């Protein structure tokens, strides 16, 4: 009996370590683009009065990289846009959406997420031409912009141990048939 328990523990530990090695190695295959080292003059400049409307520096970095690639002829026509989150105090009106569309944005208004007590702005997702950043920031009703082009990777090396998943697996629970989704506005 003791030997079986040790064997089962060994198999569980080996499976966990092997799965983490696969995740670590596969992480590299998910990265589609290499980081670009930009010179100071390649960074998109935003007027001082509009800087507070940029929610996170990754939007400036993303647009700056795309502009650099366009300048050296390595950017396709479809890549001359950036997927963004457009923040509003309240749900944008048809007139406000028309203003954005006149600037070339493709707005996904059906994805409107309203403001919450701990998140004062609501938002929609949109696809924005890279050269329209400043124009969008100048719009009165736009409270902020952020990129929605993020790539996340699992970093769960300690998670299974911390939640004691191994003891559940030994009890026969496998998680088969369980579906989990997380929708987070922050």
PDB file of C-alpha atoms in Angstrom, residues 66-186:
ATOM      1  CA  UNK A  66       3.986  50.088 -35.765  1.00  0.00           C
ATOM      2  CA  UNK A  67       4.927  53.535 -37.087  1.00  0.00           C
ATOM      3  CA  UNK A  68       8.591  52.502 -37.169  1.00  0.00           C
ATOM      4  CA  UNK A  69       7.758  49.298 -39.064  1.00  0.00           C
ATOM      5  CA  UNK A  70       5.602  51.281 -41.514  1.00  0.00           C
ATOM      6  CA  UNK A  71       8.530  53.655 -42.089  1.00  0.00           C
ATOM      7  CA  UNK A  72      10.838  50.810 -43.083  1.00  0.00           C
ATOM      8  CA  UNK A  73       8.188  49.107 -45.229  1.00  0.00           C
ATOM      9  CA  UNK A  74       7.590  46.130 -42.935  1.00  0.00           C
ATOM     10  CA  UNK A  75       3.958  46.788 -42.034  1.00  0.00           C
ATOM     11  CA  UNK A  76       0.972  45.600 -44.002  1.00  0.00           C
ATOM     12  CA  UNK A  77      -2.041  47.847 -44.571  1.00  0.00           C
ATOM     13  CA  UNK A  78      -4.127  45.917 -42.033  1.00  0.00           C
ATOM     14  CA  UNK A  79      -1.436  46.361 -39.355  1.00  0.00           C
ATOM     15  CA  UNK A  80      -1.651  50.154 -39.598  1.00  0.00           C
ATOM     16  CA  UNK A  81      -4.365  50.042 -36.980  1.00  0.00           C
ATOM     17  CA  UNK A  82      -4.214  49.450 -33.247  1.00  0.00           C
ATOM     18  CA  UNK A  83      -6.925  47.816 -31.178  1.00  0.00           C
ATOM     19  CA  UNK A  84      -7.817  50.187 -28.351  1.00  0.00           C
ATOM     20  CA  UNK A  85     -10.053  50.613 -25.341  1.00  0.00           C
ATOM     21  CA  UNK A  86     -11.885  53.971 -25.485  1.00  0.00           C
ATOM     22  CA  UNK A  87     -13.058  55.219 -22.083  1.00  0.00           C
ATOM     23  CA  UNK A  88     -16.150  57.384 -21.501  1.00  0.00           C
ATOM     24  CA  UNK A  89     -17.877  58.853 -18.437  1.00  0.00           C
ATOM     25  CA  UNK A  90     -21.177  57.385 -19.691  1.00  0.00           C
ATOM     26  CA  UNK A  91     -22.358  55.330 -22.645  1.00  0.00           C
ATOM     27  CA  UNK A  92     -21.380  57.160 -25.849  1.00  0.00           C
ATOM     28  CA  UNK A  93     -24.178  58.649 -27.916  1.00  0.00           C
ATOM     29  CA  UNK A  94     -24.643  57.981 -31.611  1.00  0.00           C
ATOM     30  CA  UNK A  95     -23.156  61.413 -32.266  1.00  0.00           C
ATOM     31  CA  UNK A  96     -20.019  60.580 -30.238  1.00  0.00           C
ATOM     32  CA  UNK A  97     -19.642  57.266 -32.052  1.00  0.00           C
ATOM     33  CA  UNK A  98     -20.033  59.098 -35.375  1.00  0.00           C
ATOM     34  CA  UNK A  99     -17.179  61.434 -34.358  1.00  0.00           C
ATOM     35  CA  UNK A 100     -14.931  58.440 -33.741  1.00  0.00           C
ATOM     36  CA  UNK A 101     -15.979  56.775 -36.990  1.00  0.00           C
ATOM     37  CA  UNK A 102     -15.259  60.021 -38.892  1.00  0.00           C
ATOM     38  CA  UNK A 103     -11.676  59.674 -37.618  1.00  0.00           C
ATOM     39  CA  UNK A 104     -11.508  56.159 -39.066  1.00  0.00           C
ATOM     40  CA  UNK A 105     -12.196  54.136 -35.936  1.00  0.00           C
ATOM     41  CA  UNK A 106     -14.191  50.921 -36.123  1.00  0.00           C
ATOM     42  CA  UNK A 107     -16.221  50.985 -32.917  1.00  0.00           C
ATOM     43  CA  UNK A 108     -17.606  47.858 -31.289  1.00  0.00           C
ATOM     44  CA  UNK A 109     -20.425  49.517 -29.352  1.00  0.00           C
ATOM     45  CA  UNK A 110     -22.112  46.205 -28.572  1.00  0.00           C
ATOM     46  CA  UNK A 111     -19.223  45.615 -26.155  1.00  0.00           C
ATOM     47  CA  UNK A 112     -20.025  48.677 -24.019  1.00  0.00           C
ATOM     48  CA  UNK A 113     -18.985  48.100 -20.424  1.00  0.00           C
ATOM     49  CA  UNK A 114     -20.499  50.649 -18.017  1.00  0.00           C
ATOM     50  CA  UNK A 115     -18.614  52.462 -15.251  1.00  0.00           C
ATOM     51  CA  UNK A 116     -18.568  50.911 -11.785  1.00  0.00           C
ATOM     52  CA  UNK A 117     -18.091  52.428  -8.333  1.00  0.00           C
ATOM     53  CA  UNK A 118     -14.429  51.378  -8.258  1.00  0.00           C
ATOM     54  CA  UNK A 119     -13.883  51.949 -12.005  1.00  0.00           C
ATOM     55  CA  UNK A 120     -15.235  55.416 -12.877  1.00  0.00           C
ATOM     56  CA  UNK A 121     -15.165  55.089 -16.659  1.00  0.00           C
ATOM     57  CA  UNK A 122     -17.027  52.774 -18.959  1.00  0.00           C
ATOM     58  CA  UNK A 123     -15.506  51.707 -22.237  1.00  0.00           C
ATOM     59  CA  UNK A 124     -15.912  50.295 -25.718  1.00  0.00           C
ATOM     60  CA  UNK A 125     -13.378  48.507 -27.870  1.00  0.00           C
ATOM     61  CA  UNK A 126     -12.318  49.947 -31.207  1.00  0.00           C
ATOM     62  CA  UNK A 127      -9.773  49.586 -33.995  1.00  0.00           C
ATOM     63  CA  UNK A 128      -7.961  52.877 -34.544  1.00  0.00           C
ATOM     64  CA  UNK A 129      -5.719  54.049 -37.393  1.00  0.00           C
ATOM     65  CA  UNK A 130      -2.296  54.642 -35.818  1.00  0.00           C
ATOM     66  CA  UNK A 131      -2.090  58.190 -37.144  1.00  0.00           C
ATOM     67  CA  UNK A 132      -5.323  59.240 -35.360  1.00  0.00           C
ATOM     68  CA  UNK A 133      -4.124  58.924 -31.757  1.00  0.00           C
ATOM     69  CA  UNK A 134      -3.927  62.658 -31.026  1.00  0.00           C
ATOM     70  CA  UNK A 135      -7.190  63.402 -32.839  1.00  0.00           C
ATOM     71  CA  UNK A 136      -9.044  60.858 -30.681  1.00  0.00           C
ATOM     72  CA  UNK A 137      -7.452  62.178 -27.490  1.00  0.00           C
ATOM     73  CA  UNK A 138      -8.614  65.716 -28.336  1.00  0.00           C
ATOM     74  CA  UNK A 139     -12.276  64.608 -28.335  1.00  0.00           C
ATOM     75  CA  UNK A 140     -13.984  66.042 -25.234  1.00  0.00           C
ATOM     76  CA  UNK A 141     -16.046  62.950 -24.409  1.00  0.00           C
ATOM     77  CA  UNK A 142     -13.121  60.534 -24.648  1.00  0.00           C
ATOM     78  CA  UNK A 143     -11.736  60.257 -21.115  1.00  0.00           C
ATOM     79  CA  UNK A 144      -8.896  57.913 -21.943  1.00  0.00           C
ATOM     80  CA  UNK A 145      -7.313  55.407 -24.328  1.00  0.00           C
ATOM     81  CA  UNK A 146      -5.432  52.179 -23.749  1.00  0.00           C
ATOM     82  CA  UNK A 147      -4.266  49.382 -25.990  1.00  0.00           C
ATOM     83  CA  UNK A 148      -6.260  46.166 -26.052  1.00  0.00           C
ATOM     84  CA  UNK A 149      -3.457  44.310 -27.824  1.00  0.00           C
ATOM     85  CA  UNK A 150      -2.107  42.291 -24.926  1.00  0.00           C
ATOM     86  CA  UNK A 151      -0.608  38.835 -24.935  1.00  0.00           C
ATOM     87  CA  UNK A 152      -0.896  37.014 -21.621  1.00  0.00           C
ATOM     88  CA  UNK A 153       0.878  33.812 -20.701  1.00  0.00           C
ATOM     89  CA  UNK A 154       0.120  31.330 -17.947  1.00  0.00           C
ATOM     90  CA  UNK A 155       2.417  31.760 -14.994  1.00  0.00           C
ATOM     91  CA  UNK A 156       1.058  29.041 -12.822  1.00  0.00           C
ATOM     92  CA  UNK A 157       4.205  27.391 -11.547  1.00  0.00           C
ATOM     93  CA  UNK A 158       3.160  27.794  -7.899  1.00  0.00           C
ATOM     94  CA  UNK A 159      -0.605  27.961  -8.285  1.00  0.00           C
ATOM     95  CA  UNK A 160      -1.408  24.255  -8.187  1.00  0.00           C
ATOM     96  CA  UNK A 161       0.761  23.753  -5.122  1.00  0.00           C
ATOM     97  CA  UNK A 162      -0.724  26.735  -3.293  1.00  0.00           C
ATOM     98  CA  UNK A 163      -4.316  25.629  -3.829  1.00  0.00           C
ATOM     99  CA  UNK A 164      -3.385  22.029  -2.940  1.00  0.00           C
ATOM    100  CA  UNK A 165      -4.610  20.698  -6.278  1.00  0.00           C
ATOM    101  CA  UNK A 166      -2.379  17.634  -5.935  1.00  0.00           C
ATOM    102  CA  UNK A 167      -4.356  16.421  -2.917  1.00  0.00           C
ATOM    103  CA  UNK A 168      -7.590  16.778  -4.921  1.00  0.00           C
ATOM    104  CA  UNK A 169      -6.076  14.874  -7.837  1.00  0.00           C
ATOM    105  CA  UNK A 170      -5.111  12.078  -5.454  1.00  0.00           C
ATOM    106  CA  UNK A 171      -8.727  12.017  -4.228  1.00  0.00           C
ATOM    107  CA  UNK A 172      -9.909  11.392  -7.765  1.00  0.00           C
ATOM    108  CA  UNK A 173     -11.003  14.901  -8.776  1.00  0.00           C
ATOM    109  CA  UNK A 174      -9.671  15.726 -12.251  1.00  0.00           C
ATOM    110  CA  UNK A 175     -11.621  18.802 -13.295  1.00  0.00           C
ATOM    111  CA  UNK A 176     -13.043  16.999 -16.305  1.00  0.00           C
ATOM    112  CA  UNK A 177     -16.074  18.862 -17.622  1.00  0.00           C
ATOM    113  CA  UNK A 178     -15.427  22.015 -15.595  1.00  0.00           C
ATOM    114  CA  UNK A 179     -15.393  25.306 -17.517  1.00  0.00           C
ATOM    115  CA  UNK A 180     -14.054  28.524 -16.030  1.00  0.00           C
ATOM    116  CA  UNK A 181     -14.074  32.045 -17.456  1.00  0.00           C
ATOM    117  CA  UNK A 182     -12.837  35.316 -15.986  1.00  0.00           C
ATOM    118  CA  UNK A 183     -14.047  38.683 -17.292  1.00  0.00           C
ATOM    119  CA  UNK A 184     -12.179  41.554 -15.679  1.00  0.00           C
ATOM    120  CA  UNK A 185     -12.420  45.250 -16.531  1.00  0.00           C
ATOM    121  CA  UNK A 186      -9.190  46.172 -14.743  1.00  0.00           C
TER     122      UNK A 186
END
